[in-house]
mmCIF file of C-alpha atoms in Angstrom:
data_model
loop_
_atom_site.group_PDB
_atom_site.id
_atom_site.type_symbol
_atom_site.label_atom_id
_atom_site.label_comp_id
_atom_site.label_asym_id
_atom_site.label_seq_id
_atom_site.Cartn_x
_atom_site.Cartn_y
_atom_site.Cartn_z
ATOM 1 C CA MET Q 192 26.614 70.217 189.544
ATOM 2 C CA GLY Q 193 23.829 68.336 187.763
ATOM 3 C CA ILE Q 194 23.788 64.606 187.094
ATOM 4 C CA THR Q 195 24.358 65.069 183.348
ATOM 5 C CA GLU Q 196 27.329 67.359 183.886
ATOM 6 C CA ARG Q 197 28.851 65.019 186.453
ATOM 7 C CA LYS Q 198 28.503 62.019 184.140
ATOM 8 C CA GLU Q 199 30.125 63.943 181.310
ATOM 9 C CA ARG Q 200 33.058 64.933 183.528
ATOM 10 C CA GLU Q 201 33.450 61.326 184.649
ATOM 11 C CA ARG Q 202 33.405 60.142 181.042
ATOM 12 C CA THR Q 203 36.001 62.751 180.041
ATOM 13 C CA SER Q 204 38.216 61.757 182.961
ATOM 14 C CA ARG Q 205 37.931 58.070 182.109
ATOM 15 C CA LYS Q 206 38.788 58.703 178.452
ATOM 16 C CA LYS Q 207 41.846 60.676 179.563
ATOM 17 C CA ASN Q 208 42.982 57.800 181.788
ATOM 18 C CA ILE Q 209 42.487 55.303 178.964
ATOM 19 C CA LEU Q 210 44.452 57.503 176.580
ATOM 20 C CA ASP Q 211 47.279 57.853 179.112
ATOM 21 C CA ALA Q 212 47.381 54.065 179.497
ATOM 22 C CA ALA Q 213 47.323 53.544 175.729
ATOM 23 C CA ILE Q 214 50.198 55.978 175.157
ATOM 24 C CA ALA Q 215 52.243 54.313 177.902
ATOM 25 C CA ILE Q 216 51.895 50.819 176.455
ATOM 26 C CA ILE Q 217 52.290 51.985 172.859
ATOM 27 C CA SER Q 218 55.576 53.605 173.903
ATOM 28 C CA ASP Q 219 56.793 50.166 174.997
ATOM 29 C CA LYS Q 220 55.432 47.955 172.222
ATOM 30 C CA GLY Q 221 54.545 50.165 169.264
ATOM 31 C CA PHE Q 222 51.111 51.025 167.925
ATOM 32 C CA ASP Q 223 50.802 48.112 165.503
ATOM 33 C CA GLN Q 224 51.793 45.519 168.100
ATOM 34 C CA VAL Q 225 49.460 46.657 170.891
ATOM 35 C CA THR Q 226 46.037 45.036 171.216
ATOM 36 C CA MET Q 227 42.856 46.541 172.612
ATOM 37 C CA GLU Q 228 42.888 43.846 175.289
ATOM 38 C CA GLU Q 229 46.342 44.965 176.474
ATOM 39 C CA ILE Q 230 45.197 48.576 176.586
ATOM 40 C CA ALA Q 231 42.131 47.562 178.595
ATOM 41 C CA GLN Q 232 44.321 45.724 181.099
ATOM 42 C CA LYS Q 233 46.664 48.701 181.404
ATOM 43 C CA ALA Q 234 43.691 50.994 182.014
ATOM 44 C CA GLU Q 235 42.212 48.483 184.492
ATOM 45 C CA LEU Q 236 39.044 48.078 182.437
ATOM 46 C CA SER Q 237 37.213 45.199 180.864
ATOM 47 C CA LYS Q 238 37.585 44.954 177.106
ATOM 48 C CA GLY Q 239 33.874 45.686 176.732
ATOM 49 C CA SER Q 240 34.205 48.868 178.792
ATOM 50 C CA LEU Q 241 37.123 50.020 176.651
ATOM 51 C CA TYR Q 242 35.048 49.692 173.480
ATOM 52 C CA HIS Q 243 32.414 51.842 175.139
ATOM 53 C CA TYR Q 244 34.895 54.743 175.020
ATOM 54 C CA PHE Q 245 36.950 53.870 171.915
ATOM 55 C CA ARG Q 246 35.392 51.697 169.227
ATOM 56 C CA ASP Q 247 38.771 50.472 167.895
ATOM 57 C CA LYS Q 248 42.475 51.297 167.618
ATOM 58 C CA SER Q 249 41.703 53.795 164.885
ATOM 59 C CA ALA Q 250 39.641 55.833 167.346
ATOM 60 C CA LEU Q 251 42.554 55.734 169.798
ATOM 61 C CA HIS Q 252 44.884 56.900 167.039
ATOM 62 C CA MET Q 253 42.613 59.858 166.332
ATOM 63 C CA ALA Q 254 42.419 60.719 170.046
ATOM 64 C CA ILE Q 255 46.223 60.689 170.350
ATOM 65 C CA LYS Q 256 46.481 62.891 167.274
ATOM 66 C CA LYS Q 257 43.925 65.289 168.731
ATOM 67 C CA ARG Q 258 45.851 65.572 171.996
ATOM 68 C CA GLY Q 259 49.060 66.238 170.068
ATOM 69 C CA LEU Q 260 47.430 69.024 168.062
ATOM 70 C CA GLN Q 261 45.952 70.525 171.218
ATOM 71 C CA THR Q 262 49.403 70.568 172.819
ATOM 72 C CA ILE Q 263 50.917 72.330 169.799
ATOM 73 C CA HIS Q 264 48.068 74.845 169.823
ATOM 74 C CA SER Q 265 48.580 75.520 173.528
ATOM 75 C CA ASN Q 266 52.333 76.006 173.026
ATOM 76 C CA PHE Q 267 51.844 78.425 170.133
ATOM 77 C CA LEU Q 268 49.223 80.387 172.054
ATOM 78 C CA SER Q 269 51.601 80.847 174.983
ATOM 79 C CA PHE Q 270 54.158 82.502 172.688
ATOM 80 C CA LEU Q 271 51.552 84.933 171.380
ATOM 81 C CA ASN Q 272 50.807 86.011 174.926
ATOM 82 C CA SER Q 273 54.389 87.210 175.375
ATOM 83 C CA ASP Q 274 55.782 90.702 174.731
ATOM 84 C CA LYS Q 275 58.303 89.512 172.130
ATOM 85 C CA THR Q 276 58.519 90.698 168.555
ATOM 86 C CA GLY Q 277 56.481 88.920 165.914
ATOM 87 C CA SER Q 278 59.559 87.499 164.210
ATOM 88 C CA LYS Q 279 60.754 86.060 167.526
ATOM 89 C CA ILE Q 280 57.338 84.538 168.191
ATOM 90 C CA VAL Q 281 57.309 82.835 164.776
ATOM 91 C CA GLU Q 282 60.815 81.534 165.414
ATOM 92 C CA GLU Q 283 59.878 80.145 168.840
ATOM 93 C CA MET Q 284 56.783 78.498 167.387
ATOM 94 C CA GLY Q 285 59.010 76.671 164.919
ATOM 95 C CA TYR Q 286 61.522 75.611 167.551
ATOM 96 C CA SER Q 287 58.802 74.393 169.908
ATOM 97 C CA PHE Q 288 57.285 72.324 167.109
ATOM 98 C CA ILE Q 289 60.622 70.637 166.394
ATOM 99 C CA GLU Q 290 61.159 69.968 170.097
ATOM 100 C CA PHE Q 291 57.676 68.479 170.384
ATOM 101 C CA VAL Q 292 57.955 66.064 167.445
ATOM 102 C CA ASN Q 293 61.500 65.095 168.441
ATOM 103 C CA ASN Q 294 60.647 64.350 172.083
ATOM 104 C CA ASN Q 295 57.197 62.797 171.623
ATOM 105 C CA PRO Q 296 57.441 59.943 169.090
ATOM 106 C CA ILE Q 297 53.955 58.582 169.872
ATOM 107 C CA TYR Q 298 52.300 61.902 169.076
ATOM 108 C CA THR Q 299 54.581 62.431 166.085
ATOM 109 C CA HIS Q 300 53.585 59.048 164.673
ATOM 110 C CA ALA Q 301 49.896 59.846 165.143
ATOM 111 C CA LEU Q 302 50.261 63.305 163.588
ATOM 112 C CA SER Q 303 52.138 62.007 160.557
ATOM 113 C CA LEU Q 304 49.568 59.370 159.601
ATOM 114 C CA ASN Q 305 45.962 59.577 158.512
ATOM 115 C CA SER Q 306 43.545 57.019 159.890
ATOM 116 C CA GLN Q 307 41.726 55.089 157.178
ATOM 117 C CA LEU Q 308 38.827 54.374 159.525
ATOM 118 C CA SER Q 309 38.165 57.840 160.904
ATOM 119 C CA PHE Q 310 34.670 59.278 161.081
ATOM 120 C CA GLN Q 311 33.637 62.635 159.668
ATOM 121 C CA GLU Q 312 32.995 64.141 163.107
ATOM 122 C CA GLU Q 313 36.500 63.239 164.270
ATOM 123 C CA GLU Q 314 38.064 64.612 161.100
ATOM 124 C CA GLU Q 315 36.166 67.865 161.536
ATOM 125 C CA GLU Q 316 37.441 68.213 165.115
ATOM 126 C CA LEU Q 317 41.036 67.694 163.991
ATOM 127 C CA ASN Q 318 40.629 70.095 161.069
ATOM 128 C CA GLU Q 319 39.256 72.728 163.439
ATOM 129 C CA ILE Q 320 42.312 72.509 165.692
ATOM 130 C CA GLU Q 321 44.655 72.605 162.698
ATOM 131 C CA ASN Q 322 42.873 75.722 161.433
ATOM 132 C CA LYS Q 323 43.292 77.347 164.852
ATOM 133 C CA ILE Q 324 47.027 76.597 164.752
ATOM 134 C CA LEU Q 325 47.255 78.197 161.316
ATOM 135 C CA LEU Q 326 45.442 81.274 162.649
ATOM 136 C CA LEU Q 327 47.979 81.563 165.496
ATOM 137 C CA ILE Q 328 50.856 81.495 163.000
ATOM 138 C CA THR Q 329 49.066 84.117 160.916
ATOM 139 C CA HIS Q 330 48.535 86.283 163.993
ATOM 140 C CA ALA Q 331 52.226 86.058 164.898
ATOM 141 C CA LEU Q 332 53.149 87.178 161.378
ATOM 142 C CA GLN Q 333 50.715 90.092 161.603
ATOM 143 C CA VAL Q 334 52.306 91.130 164.896
ATOM 144 C CA GLY Q 335 55.725 91.056 163.236
ATOM 145 C CA ILE Q 336 54.589 93.161 160.305
ATOM 146 C CA GLN Q 337 53.041 95.701 162.676
ATOM 147 C CA ASP Q 338 56.082 95.949 164.956
ATOM 148 C CA LYS Q 339 58.397 96.145 161.899
ATOM 149 C CA SER Q 340 60.368 93.044 162.923
ATOM 150 C CA ILE Q 341 59.104 91.328 159.764
ATOM 151 C CA GLU Q 342 59.470 92.879 156.316
ATOM 152 C CA ALA Q 343 56.919 91.226 154.076
ATOM 153 C CA THR Q 344 54.718 92.323 151.199
ATOM 154 C CA VAL Q 345 52.951 88.958 150.886
ATOM 155 C CA ASP Q 346 49.647 88.336 152.644
ATOM 156 C CA PRO Q 347 50.479 86.897 156.111
ATOM 157 C CA LYS Q 348 47.891 84.159 155.492
ATOM 158 C CA ILE Q 349 49.946 82.947 152.528
ATOM 159 C CA LEU Q 350 53.149 83.109 154.566
ATOM 160 C CA ALA Q 351 51.458 81.139 157.359
ATOM 161 C CA ILE Q 352 50.469 78.429 154.876
ATOM 162 C CA GLN Q 353 54.072 78.227 153.632
ATOM 163 C CA ILE Q 354 55.331 77.845 157.199
ATOM 164 C CA GLU Q 355 52.719 75.185 157.888
ATOM 165 C CA PHE Q 356 53.873 73.279 154.782
ATOM 166 C CA CYS Q 357 57.409 73.402 156.156
ATOM 167 C CA LEU Q 358 56.305 72.120 159.568
ATOM 168 C CA ARG Q 359 54.404 69.267 157.934
ATOM 169 C CA GLY Q 360 57.524 68.423 155.968
ATOM 170 C CA ILE Q 361 59.571 68.293 159.169
ATOM 171 C CA LEU Q 362 56.931 66.015 160.684
ATOM 172 C CA GLN Q 363 57.225 63.581 157.775
ATOM 173 C CA PHE Q 364 61.027 63.856 157.874
ATOM 174 C CA TYR Q 365 61.130 62.059 161.210
ATOM 175 C CA TYR Q 366 59.650 58.988 159.502
ATOM 176 C CA THR Q 367 61.502 59.049 156.213
ATOM 177 C CA ASN Q 368 63.926 56.311 155.244
ATOM 178 C CA GLN Q 369 66.432 59.037 154.413
ATOM 179 C CA ARG Q 370 66.444 60.427 157.937
ATOM 180 C CA ASN Q 371 69.975 59.270 158.827
ATOM 181 C CA HIS Q 372 71.315 60.407 155.458
ATOM 182 C CA ILE Q 373 69.824 63.873 155.948
ATOM 183 C CA PHE Q 374 71.155 64.091 159.501
ATOM 184 C CA ASN Q 375 74.636 63.297 158.147
ATOM 185 C CA ILE Q 376 74.382 66.103 155.578
ATOM 186 C CA LEU Q 377 73.293 68.549 158.259
ATOM 187 C CA LYS Q 378 76.125 67.423 160.528
ATOM 188 C CA GLU Q 379 78.678 67.945 157.755
ATOM 189 C CA ASN Q 380 77.456 71.528 157.475
ATOM 190 C CA ASN Q 381 77.289 72.092 161.246
ATOM 191 C CA MET Q 382 73.521 72.524 161.060
ATOM 192 C CA THR Q 383 70.504 71.122 162.882
ATOM 193 C CA VAL Q 384 66.884 70.663 161.835
ATOM 194 C CA ALA Q 385 66.116 73.810 163.843
ATOM 195 C CA ASP Q 386 68.754 75.721 161.865
ATOM 196 C CA THR Q 387 67.176 74.704 158.569
ATOM 197 C CA LEU Q 388 63.758 75.802 159.801
ATOM 198 C CA LYS Q 389 65.082 79.203 160.857
ATOM 199 C CA PHE Q 390 66.820 79.606 157.499
ATOM 200 C CA PHE Q 391 63.569 78.718 155.722
ATOM 201 C CA ILE Q 392 61.489 81.147 157.782
ATOM 202 C CA ASP Q 393 64.020 83.952 157.284
ATOM 203 C CA THR Q 394 64.066 83.260 153.551
ATOM 204 C CA ILE Q 395 60.320 83.216 152.895
ATOM 205 C CA LEU Q 396 59.726 86.256 155.071
ATOM 206 C CA ASN Q 397 62.720 88.109 153.640
ATOM 207 C CA GLN Q 398 62.841 89.724 157.009
ATOM 208 C CA LEU Q 399 65.265 91.105 159.557
ATOM 209 C CA ASP Q 400 64.572 91.435 163.264
ATOM 210 C CA LYS Q 401 65.530 95.095 163.554
ATOM 211 C CA LYS Q 402 65.351 95.010 167.329
ATOM 212 C CA ASN Q 403 68.176 92.471 167.665
#
């Protein structure tokens, strides 16, 4: 391993450790209340060293958002590598997304907000991951159309965009002021957020899993 490669690995490892420390302290105090100095202390760094890796809290926000998107991408990819029908893969993608945003409030917060201080390079990296996630959804739909588990005459790319819109709506739902009111309506109808997503996916695909 060359010197340049080793330094890059060390830098990547240090950034990961800083991000882990930031997420841990943000979980306790909230993003707006945490200071860069507190994050530096948690990561056992000087404040100056922290700024060497993350220029400000906005950069940390973008890094947390990037990790969240990478996790979603990894989860979706794992479903595509299974032998299940396309309709089942799409369904599991939706359920895994709900589970992720419900169980990871720090990532959900980062994913639901846009940083006002982000740089173009960072935005391009996030957009690239989001595009890859959309491609995975599209691929799952194509698998379903091919294996006949999905009946659809609409371009799978359009269907994927509709599903992505729904997932973004669910993401924002977890931060809406009407959240408790909506939960009460769902409870009255013996439904969950996952149930509404499945109903939506079934509706827009107008599909039946013929193998179940």
